[in-house]
């Protein structure tokens, strides 16, 4: 049951990233770009979570998972601050 939740979370994050990046391609609103990149990184985080806890249990990927989450949130934070300046 947990594996299904991990997969659904990853698919949802990736779907959000695709929709946000597609919206950016049409409207050129930079906040859509930064949000899409954030969700892409969070989707990668969810994929790593599935691999870490379901597929490869012998190797600890928690530091890599935390790094992808940090990168995603840092991208969104940078985008929010950058758009606020202009």
Coordinates of N, CA and C in Angstrom, one line a residue:
X1 N 0.8 -1.2 0.0 CA 0.0 0.0 0.0 C 0.9 1.3 0.0
X2 N 1.9 1.3 0.8 CA 2.8 2.4 0.8 C 3.5 2.7 -0.5
X3 N 3.8 1.6 -1.3 CA 4.4 1.8 -2.6 C 3.5 2.5 -3.5
X4 N 2.2 2.2 -3.5 CA 1.2 2.9 -4.3 C 1.1 4.4 -4.0
X5 N 1.2 4.7 -2.7 CA 1.1 6.1 -2.3 C 2.4 6.8 -2.8
X6 N 3.5 6.2 -2.7 CA 4.8 6.9 -3.2 C 4.7 7.1 -4.7
X7 N 4.2 6.2 -5.4 CA 4.1 6.3 -6.9 C 3.1 7.4 -7.2
X8 N 1.9 7.4 -6.5 CA 0.9 8.4 -6.8 C 1.4 9.8 -6.5
X9 N 2.2 9.9 -5.4 CA 2.8 11.3 -5.1 C 3.8 11.7 -6.1
X10 N 4.6 10.8 -6.6 CA 5.5 11.1 -7.6 C 4.8 11.5 -8.9
X11 N 3.8 10.8 -9.3 CA 3.1 11.1 -10.5 C 2.4 12.5 -10.4
X12 N 1.8 12.8 -9.2 CA 1.2 14.0 -9.0 C 2.2 15.2 -9.1
X13 N 3.3 15.0 -8.5 CA 4.3 16.1 -8.6 C 4.8 16.3 -10.0
X14 N 5.0 15.3 -10.7 CA 5.5 15.4 -12.1 C 4.4 16.0 -13.0
X15 N 3.1 15.6 -12.7 CA 2.0 16.2 -13.5 C 1.9 17.7 -13.2
X16 N 2.1 18.1 -12.0 CA 2.1 19.5 -11.6 C 3.2 20.3 -12.3
X17 N 4.4 19.7 -12.3 CA 5.6 20.3 -13.0 C 5.3 20.5 -14.5
X18 N 4.8 19.4 -15.1 CA 4.5 19.5 -16.5 C 3.5 20.6 -16.8
X19 N 2.4 20.7 -16.0 CA 1.4 21.7 -16.3 C 1.9 23.1 -16.0
X20 N 2.7 23.3 -14.9 CA 3.3 24.6 -14.7 C 4.3 25.0 -15.7
X21 N 5.1 24.1 -16.2 CA 6.1 24.5 -17.2 C 5.4 24.7 -18.6
X22 N 4.3 24.0 -18.8 CA 3.6 24.3 -20.0 C 2.9 25.6 -20.0
X23 N 2.4 26.0 -18.8 CA 1.9 27.3 -18.6 C 2.9 28.4 -18.8
X24 N 4.1 28.1 -18.3 CA 5.2 29.1 -18.5 C 5.5 29.3 -20.0
X25 N 5.5 28.2 -20.7 CA 5.9 28.2 -22.2 C 4.8 29.1 -22.9
X26 N 3.6 29.1 -22.5 CA 2.5 29.8 -23.1 C 2.5 31.3 -22.7
X27 N 2.7 31.5 -21.4 CA 2.4 32.9 -20.9 C 3.7 33.7 -20.5
X28 N 4.8 33.0 -20.4 CA 6.1 33.6 -20.0 C 6.1 34.3 -18.6
X29 N 5.3 33.7 -17.7 CA 5.3 34.3 -16.3 C 6.4 33.5 -15.5
X30 N 7.4 34.2 -15.1 CA 8.5 33.5 -14.4 C 8.2 32.7 -13.2
X31 N 7.1 33.1 -12.5 CA 6.8 32.4 -11.3 C 6.3 31.0 -11.7
X32 N 5.7 30.8 -12.8 CA 5.3 29.5 -13.3 C 6.6 28.6 -13.6
X33 N 7.6 29.3 -14.1 CA 8.9 28.6 -14.3 C 9.5 28.0 -13.0
X34 N 9.6 28.9 -12.0 CA 10.2 28.5 -10.8 C 9.4 27.5 -10.0
X35 N 8.0 27.6 -10.1 CA 7.2 26.7 -9.5 C 7.3 25.3 -10.2
X36 N 7.3 25.3 -11.5 CA 7.5 24.1 -12.3 C 8.8 23.4 -12.0
X37 N 9.9 24.1 -11.8 CA 11.2 23.5 -11.5 C 11.2 23.0 -10.1
X38 N 10.5 23.7 -9.2 CA 10.3 23.2 -7.8 C 9.6 21.8 -7.8
X39 N 8.5 21.8 -8.5 CA 7.7 20.5 -8.5 C 8.5 19.4 -9.3
X40 N 9.3 19.8 -10.2 CA 10.1 18.7 -10.9 C 11.1 18.1 -9.9
X41 N 11.7 19.0 -9.1 CA 12.7 18.5 -8.1 C 11.9 17.7 -7.0
X42 N 10.7 18.1 -6.6 CA 10.0 17.4 -5.6 C 9.5 16.0 -6.2
X43 N 9.2 16.0 -7.5 CA 8.9 14.7 -8.2 C 10.1 13.8 -8.2
X44 N 11.3 14.3 -8.4 CA 12.5 13.5 -8.3 C 12.7 13.0 -6.9
X45 N 12.4 13.9 -5.9 CA 12.4 13.5 -4.5 C 11.5 12.3 -4.2
X46 N 10.3 12.4 -4.8 CA 9.4 11.3 -4.5 C 9.8 10.0 -5.2
X47 N 10.4 10.1 -6.4 CA 10.9 8.9 -7.1 C 12.1 8.3 -6.3
X48 N 12.9 9.2 -5.7 CA 14.0 8.7 -4.9 C 13.5 8.0 -3.6
X49 N 12.4 8.5 -3.1 CA 11.7 8.0 -1.9 C 11.3 6.5 -2.2
X50 N 10.6 6.4 -3.4 CA 10.2 5.0 -3.8 C 11.3 4.1 -3.9
X51 N 12.4 4.6 -4.6 CA 13.6 3.7 -4.8 C 14.2 3.4 -3.5
X52 N 14.3 4.3 -2.6 CA 15.0 4.1 -1.3 C 14.2 3.2 -0.4
X53 N 12.9 3.3 -0.3 CA 12.1 2.5 0.6 C 11.5 1.3 0.1
X54 N 11.4 1.1 -1.2 CA 10.7 0.0 -1.8 C 11.7 -0.9 -2.6
X55 N 12.4 -0.2 -3.5 CA 13.2 -1.0 -4.5 C 14.6 -1.4 -3.9
X56 N 15.4 -0.5 -3.4 CA 16.7 -0.8 -2.9 C 16.7 -0.4 -1.4
X57 N 16.5 -1.4 -0.6 CA 16.4 -1.2 0.9 C 17.8 -1.2 1.5
X58 N 18.7 -1.8 0.9 CA 20.1 -1.9 1.5 C 20.9 -0.6 1.5
X59 N 20.6 0.3 0.6 CA 21.3 1.5 0.5 C 20.5 2.7 1.0
X60 N 21.1 3.5 1.8 CA 20.3 4.7 2.4 C 20.5 5.9 1.4
X61 N 19.4 6.3 0.8 CA 19.4 7.4 -0.1 C 18.8 8.7 0.6
X62 N 18.7 8.7 1.9 CA 18.0 9.8 2.5 C 18.7 11.1 2.3
X63 N 20.0 11.1 2.3 CA 20.7 12.4 2.1 C 20.5 12.9 0.7
X64 N 20.4 12.0 -0.3 CA 20.1 12.5 -1.7 C 18.7 12.9 -1.8
X65 N 17.8 12.3 -1.1 CA 16.4 12.7 -1.1 C 16.2 14.1 -0.5
X66 N 16.9 14.3 0.6 CA 16.9 15.6 1.3 C 17.5 16.7 0.4
X67 N 18.5 16.4 -0.3 CA 19.2 17.3 -1.2 C 18.2 17.8 -2.4
X68 N 17.5 16.8 -3.0 CA 16.6 17.2 -4.0 C 15.4 18.0 -3.5
X69 N 15.0 17.7 -2.3 CA 13.9 18.6 -1.7 C 14.4 20.0 -1.5
X70 N 15.6 20.1 -1.0 CA 16.3 21.4 -0.7 C 16.5 22.2 -2.0
X71 N 16.9 21.5 -3.0 CA 17.1 22.2 -4.3 C 15.8 22.7 -4.8
X72 N 14.7 21.9 -4.7 CA 13.4 22.3 -5.2 C 12.9 23.5 -4.5
X73 N 13.0 23.5 -3.1 CA 12.5 24.6 -2.3 C 13.4 25.8 -2.5
X74 N 14.7 25.6 -2.7 CA 15.6 26.8 -3.0 C 15.2 27.4 -4.3
X75 N 14.9 26.6 -5.3 CA 14.5 27.2 -6.6 C 13.3 28.1 -6.5
X76 N 12.3 27.6 -5.7 CA 11.1 28.3 -5.6 C 11.3 29.6 -4.8
X77 N 12.1 29.5 -3.7 CA 12.4 30.7 -2.9 C 13.2 31.7 -3.7
X78 N 14.1 31.3 -4.5 CA 14.9 32.2 -5.3 C 14.0 32.9 -6.3
X79 N 13.1 32.1 -6.9 CA 12.1 32.7 -7.9 C 11.2 33.7 -7.3
X80 N 10.7 33.4 -6.1 CA 9.9 34.3 -5.4 C 10.6 35.6 -5.0
X81 N 11.8 35.5 -4.6 CA 12.6 36.7 -4.3 C 13.0 37.5 -5.5
X82 N 13.4 36.8 -6.6 CA 13.8 37.4 -7.8 C 12.6 38.2 -8.4
X83 N 11.4 37.6 -8.5 CA 10.3 38.3 -9.0 C 9.8 39.4 -8.2
X84 N 10.1 39.3 -6.9 CA 9.7 40.4 -6.0 C 10.5 41.7 -6.3
X85 N 11.8 41.5 -6.6 CA 12.7 42.6 -6.9 C 12.3 43.4 -8.1
X86 N 11.7 42.7 -9.1 CA 11.4 43.4 -10.4 C 10.0 43.9 -10.5

